[in-house]
Amino acid sequence: AQSVTQLDSQVPVFEEAPVELRCNYSSSVSVYLFWYVQYPNQGLQLLLKYLSGSTLVESINGFEAEFNKSQTSFHLRKPSVHISDTAEYFCAVIETGANNLFFGTGTRLTVIP
Amino acid sequence: EAGVAQSPRYKIIEKRQSVAFWCNPISGHATLYWYQQILGQGPKLLIQFQNNGVVDDSQLPKDRFSAERLKGVDSTLKIQPAKLEDSAVYLCASSVRGDRSADTQYFGPGTRLTVL
């Protein structure tokens, strides 16, 4: 059975500092991986996704994530965070050919001025 | 492009009462999902529709939860009777096809249910 682990429930970081949000998954088959972001009082929005090809994927607002098959990880990084990045971030996985998207428990990123 | 609409945004009821949530997906999206997000947890799929047919309802507590998708567009999720543990945010999402696991799911703002 597939599952997603986000070890850090809360990550405080100072503005302009780098950040890494960790995500590990387990699955016996190939998967697609997603990062969703939830800003306060808003719905989940897709940040980026890995389907195939280059293991490094980027979002339009400076986040990137790297798929590491051997470590079954899909960590999210940003070299310099802004106040506006304060939100909850969810990692999600779906087995190729399946319908059910499994989410992690989320990481609350708080950017401190 | 208009996003996924949900109403109401907030609902407070007492246990054993009934409640219904409404969702209008993005126009043209064939697949509609209902998720339950309990505080401190990630969203969990309750039911998935492809057009007006159910694809997956294995996680739906069918003794109290029901859902329908009218004419393959709008959907309602009902809880009858509600329990304290049903307090959560109920999220609706839609995707273009849904029979491809790579499809992006677009989420609505959710309905926050509090059961007293």
Tab-separated table of C-alpha atoms in Angstrom:
chain	number	residue	atom	x	y	z
A	1	ALA	CA	0.000	0.000	0.000
A	2	GLN	CA	1.179	3.499	-0.760
A	3	SER	CA	1.753	6.145	1.872
A	4	VAL	CA	3.331	9.568	2.254
A	5	THR	CA	5.366	10.824	5.202
A	6	GLN	CA	6.050	14.458	5.930
A	7	LEU	CA	8.213	14.358	9.016
A	8	ASP	CA	8.124	18.072	9.793
A	9	SER	CA	4.732	19.361	10.880
A	10	GLN	CA	5.998	22.921	11.317
A	11	VAL	CA	8.980	24.711	9.812
A	12	PRO	CA	9.755	28.284	10.878
A	13	VAL	CA	12.336	30.095	8.767
A	14	PHE	CA	13.543	33.668	8.474
A	15	GLU	CA	12.773	35.676	5.383
A	16	GLU	CA	15.351	35.247	2.581
A	17	ALA	CA	16.710	32.075	4.172
A	18	PRO	CA	16.641	28.737	2.321
A	19	VAL	CA	14.122	26.045	3.212
A	20	GLU	CA	13.627	22.344	2.597
A	21	LEU	CA	10.355	20.539	3.270
A	22	ARG	CA	10.806	16.798	3.387
A	23	CYS	CA	8.585	14.185	1.794
A	24	ASN	CA	9.093	10.436	1.653
A	25	TYR	CA	6.748	7.939	0.096
A	26	SER	CA	6.323	4.195	-0.046
A	27	SER	CA	4.934	2.254	-2.969
A	28	SER	CA	5.635	-1.041	-4.679
A	29	VAL	CA	4.995	0.383	-8.148
A	30	SER	CA	5.898	3.505	-10.072
A	31	VAL	CA	4.287	6.730	-8.906
A	32	TYR	CA	3.554	10.304	-9.775
A	33	LEU	CA	4.388	12.903	-7.122
A	34	PHE	CA	2.835	16.263	-6.328
A	35	TRP	CA	3.290	19.203	-4.008
A	36	TYR	CA	0.186	21.232	-3.177
A	37	VAL	CA	0.127	24.516	-1.239
A	38	GLN	CA	-2.721	25.814	0.897
A	39	TYR	CA	-2.655	29.513	1.737
A	40	PRO	CA	-4.750	30.697	4.711
A	41	ASN	CA	-8.483	30.458	3.993
A	42	GLN	CA	-7.900	29.153	0.494
A	43	GLY	CA	-8.143	25.811	-1.245
A	44	LEU	CA	-5.266	23.552	-2.211
A	45	GLN	CA	-3.310	24.669	-5.256
A	46	LEU	CA	-0.885	22.580	-7.265
A	47	LEU	CA	2.668	23.837	-6.797
A	48	LEU	CA	4.530	21.330	-8.947
A	49	LYS	CA	4.448	17.704	-10.015
A	50	TYR	CA	6.769	14.957	-11.195
A	51	LEU	CA	5.450	12.606	-13.845
A	52	SER	CA	8.511	11.443	-15.763
A	53	GLY	CA	11.706	12.720	-17.365
A	54	SER	CA	13.954	15.140	-15.496
A	55	THR	CA	13.939	14.376	-11.799
A	56	LEU	CA	14.142	18.080	-10.947
A	57	VAL	CA	10.889	19.986	-11.336
A	58	GLU	CA	10.303	23.673	-10.745
A	59	SER	CA	7.395	25.940	-9.956
A	60	ILE	CA	6.819	29.453	-11.228
A	61	ASN	CA	7.462	31.022	-7.813
A	62	GLY	CA	10.944	29.651	-7.207
A	63	PHE	CA	10.250	26.302	-5.535
A	64	GLU	CA	11.819	23.126	-6.834
A	65	ALA	CA	11.583	19.456	-5.921
A	66	GLU	CA	13.756	16.519	-6.844
A	67	PHE	CA	12.510	12.986	-7.298
A	68	ASN	CA	14.940	10.501	-5.776
A	69	LYS	CA	13.820	6.976	-6.559
A	70	SER	CA	16.477	5.218	-4.511
A	71	GLN	CA	15.579	7.204	-1.410
A	72	THR	CA	11.861	7.340	-2.253
A	73	SER	CA	11.879	11.053	-1.593
A	74	PHE	CA	10.479	14.184	-3.194
A	75	HIS	CA	11.767	17.043	-1.045
A	76	LEU	CA	10.673	20.617	-1.743
A	77	ARG	CA	13.250	23.408	-1.659
A	78	LYS	CA	13.480	27.134	-2.111
A	79	PRO	CA	16.776	29.046	-1.900
A	80	SER	CA	15.244	32.243	-0.503
A	81	VAL	CA	11.766	32.420	1.026
A	82	HIS	CA	9.377	35.367	1.149
A	83	ILE	CA	6.725	36.292	3.663
A	84	SER	CA	4.131	35.349	1.058
A	85	ASP	CA	5.361	31.737	1.118
A	86	THR	CA	3.786	31.269	4.544
A	87	ALA	CA	1.309	28.430	3.998
A	88	GLU	CA	0.740	24.736	4.510
A	89	TYR	CA	2.424	22.422	2.035
A	90	PHE	CA	1.160	18.938	1.220
A	91	CYS	CA	3.054	16.204	-0.564
A	92	ALA	CA	0.909	13.695	-2.453
A	93	VAL	CA	1.481	10.489	-4.385
A	94	ILE	CA	-0.551	8.460	-6.831
A	95	GLU	CA	0.397	5.132	-8.319
A	96	THR	CA	0.531	5.220	-12.092
A	97	GLY	CA	-2.759	3.945	-13.452
A	98	ALA	CA	-4.571	4.437	-10.149
A	99	ASN	CA	-7.262	6.931	-9.193
A	100	ASN	CA	-6.549	7.600	-5.530
A	101	LEU	CA	-4.259	10.498	-4.595
A	102	PHE	CA	-2.687	9.984	-1.157
A	103	PHE	CA	-1.679	13.040	0.830
A	104	GLY	CA	0.837	13.525	3.605
A	105	THR	CA	-0.134	15.249	6.831
A	106	GLY	CA	1.265	18.586	5.687
A	107	THR	CA	4.047	20.938	6.748
A	108	ARG	CA	3.204	24.413	7.956
A	109	LEU	CA	5.853	26.834	6.705
A	110	THR	CA	6.041	30.101	8.617
A	111	VAL	CA	8.312	32.798	7.252
A	112	ILE	CA	9.512	35.175	9.937
A	113	PRO	CA	10.269	38.795	8.985
B	1	GLU	CA	-11.523	30.248	-15.919
B	2	ALA	CA	-13.760	29.939	-12.864
B	3	GLY	CA	-12.510	27.575	-10.201
B	4	VAL	CA	-14.264	24.896	-8.198
B	5	ALA	CA	-17.098	26.407	-6.170
B	6	GLN	CA	-18.312	25.075	-2.846
B	7	SER	CA	-21.009	26.121	-0.419
B	8	PRO	CA	-21.509	26.767	2.349
B	9	ARG	CA	-18.044	27.782	3.526
B	10	TYR	CA	-18.848	27.109	7.166
B	11	LYS	CA	-21.466	24.998	8.913
B	12	ILE	CA	-22.096	24.313	12.582
B	13	ILE	CA	-24.555	21.605	13.559
B	14	GLU	CA	-25.323	19.415	16.546
B	15	LYS	CA	-24.648	15.706	16.512
B	16	ARG	CA	-27.355	13.572	14.977
B	17	GLN	CA	-28.429	16.413	12.691
B	18	SER	CA	-28.143	16.255	8.914
B	19	VAL	CA	-26.029	18.440	6.664
B	20	ALA	CA	-25.409	18.798	2.948
B	21	PHE	CA	-22.569	20.327	0.990
B	22	TRP	CA	-22.650	21.471	-2.608
B	23	CYS	CA	-19.911	21.540	-5.231
B	24	ASN	CA	-19.757	22.950	-8.738
B	25	PRO	CA	-16.643	21.744	-10.591
B	26	ILE	CA	-14.709	23.533	-13.292
B	27	SER	CA	-16.707	23.558	-16.504
B	28	GLY	CA	-15.894	20.587	-18.719
B	29	HIS	CA	-14.168	18.564	-16.015
B	30	ALA	CA	-15.362	14.978	-16.160
B	31	THR	CA	-14.106	13.852	-12.789
B	32	LEU	CA	-15.181	15.110	-9.373
B	33	TYR	CA	-13.747	14.171	-6.003
B	34	TRP	CA	-14.837	14.687	-2.396
B	35	TYR	CA	-12.160	14.687	0.287
B	36	GLN	CA	-12.330	14.890	4.073
B	37	GLN	CA	-9.564	16.802	5.820
B	38	ILE	CA	-9.493	16.377	9.588
B	39	LEU	CA	-7.478	18.940	11.528
B	40	GLY	CA	-3.799	18.036	11.472
B	41	GLN	CA	-4.169	15.469	8.704
B	42	GLY	CA	-3.945	15.464	4.942
B	43	PRO	CA	-7.035	15.213	2.764
B	44	LYS	CA	-8.518	11.735	2.457
B	45	LEU	CA	-10.558	10.709	-0.570
B	46	LEU	CA	-14.179	9.879	0.207
B	47	ILE	CA	-15.639	9.396	-3.264
B	48	GLN	CA	-14.711	9.905	-6.904
B	49	PHE	CA	-17.179	10.396	-9.777
B	50	GLN	CA	-16.417	10.030	-13.472
B	51	ASN	CA	-19.203	12.013	-15.152
B	52	ASN	CA	-22.214	10.840	-13.103
B	53	GLY	CA	-20.895	7.389	-12.253
B	54	VAL	CA	-19.036	6.398	-9.086
B	55	VAL	CA	-15.443	5.275	-9.682
B	56	ASP	CA	-14.329	4.807	-6.083
B	57	ASP	CA	-16.307	5.092	-2.856
B	58	SER	CA	-14.352	2.584	-0.811
B	59	GLN	CA	-13.543	5.164	1.903
B	60	LEU	CA	-17.057	6.590	2.175
B	61	PRO	CA	-18.849	5.644	5.435
B	62	LYS	CA	-21.988	4.574	3.646
B	63	ASP	CA	-24.074	4.155	6.769
B	64	ARG	CA	-24.163	7.942	7.190
B	65	PHE	CA	-22.571	9.553	4.131
B	66	SER	CA	-24.081	9.756	0.673
B	67	ALA	CA	-23.155	11.637	-2.463
B	68	GLU	CA	-24.569	12.193	-5.885
B	69	ARG	CA	-23.527	14.007	-9.007
B	70	LEU	CA	-26.429	15.529	-10.819
B	71	LYS	CA	-26.265	15.129	-14.594
B	72	GLY	CA	-22.501	14.777	-14.390
B	73	VAL	CA	-21.945	18.359	-13.256
B	74	ASP	CA	-22.807	19.573	-9.712
B	75	SER	CA	-22.488	17.293	-6.729
B	76	THR	CA	-23.854	17.123	-3.199
B	77	LEU	CA	-22.393	15.318	-0.227
B	78	LYS	CA	-24.722	14.543	2.659
B	79	ILE	CA	-24.133	13.376	6.209
B	80	GLN	CA	-27.067	11.909	8.091
B	81	PRO	CA	-26.825	11.701	11.065
B	82	ALA	CA	-23.648	13.593	11.887
B	83	LYS	CA	-21.202	12.477	14.574
B	84	LEU	CA	-18.638	14.494	16.489
B	85	GLU	CA	-15.822	12.845	14.536
B	86	ASP	CA	-17.242	14.219	11.281
B	87	SER	CA	-15.895	17.670	12.193
B	88	ALA	CA	-13.527	18.434	9.343
B	89	VAL	CA	-13.061	20.439	6.178
B	90	TYR	CA	-14.791	18.847	3.195
B	91	LEU	CA	-12.962	19.551	-0.032
B	92	CYS	CA	-14.275	19.160	-3.534
B	93	ALA	CA	-11.901	18.800	-6.473
B	94	SER	CA	-12.233	18.221	-10.189
B	95	SER	CA	-9.979	17.124	-13.025
B	96	VAL	CA	-10.284	17.048	-16.783
B	97	ARG	CA	-10.528	13.303	-17.144
B	98	GLY	CA	-9.436	11.504	-13.999
B	99	ASP	CA	-8.803	8.239	-15.773
B	100	ARG	CA	-5.221	9.360	-16.082
B	101	SER	CA	-3.469	9.460	-12.742
B	102	ALA	CA	-1.244	12.282	-13.992
B	103	ASP	CA	-4.193	14.679	-14.269
B	104	THR	CA	-4.026	17.697	-11.981
B	105	GLN	CA	-6.816	17.960	-9.461
B	106	TYR	CA	-8.187	21.461	-8.853
B	107	PHE	CA	-9.573	22.102	-5.398
B	108	GLY	CA	-12.340	24.302	-4.103
B	109	PRO	CA	-12.027	26.380	-0.903
B	110	GLY	CA	-13.726	23.718	1.210
B	111	THR	CA	-16.564	23.628	3.712
B	112	ARG	CA	-15.580	23.665	7.363
B	113	LEU	CA	-18.008	21.520	9.362
B	114	THR	CA	-18.181	21.689	13.134
B	115	VAL	CA	-20.323	19.105	14.906
B	116	LEU	CA	-21.180	19.982	18.515
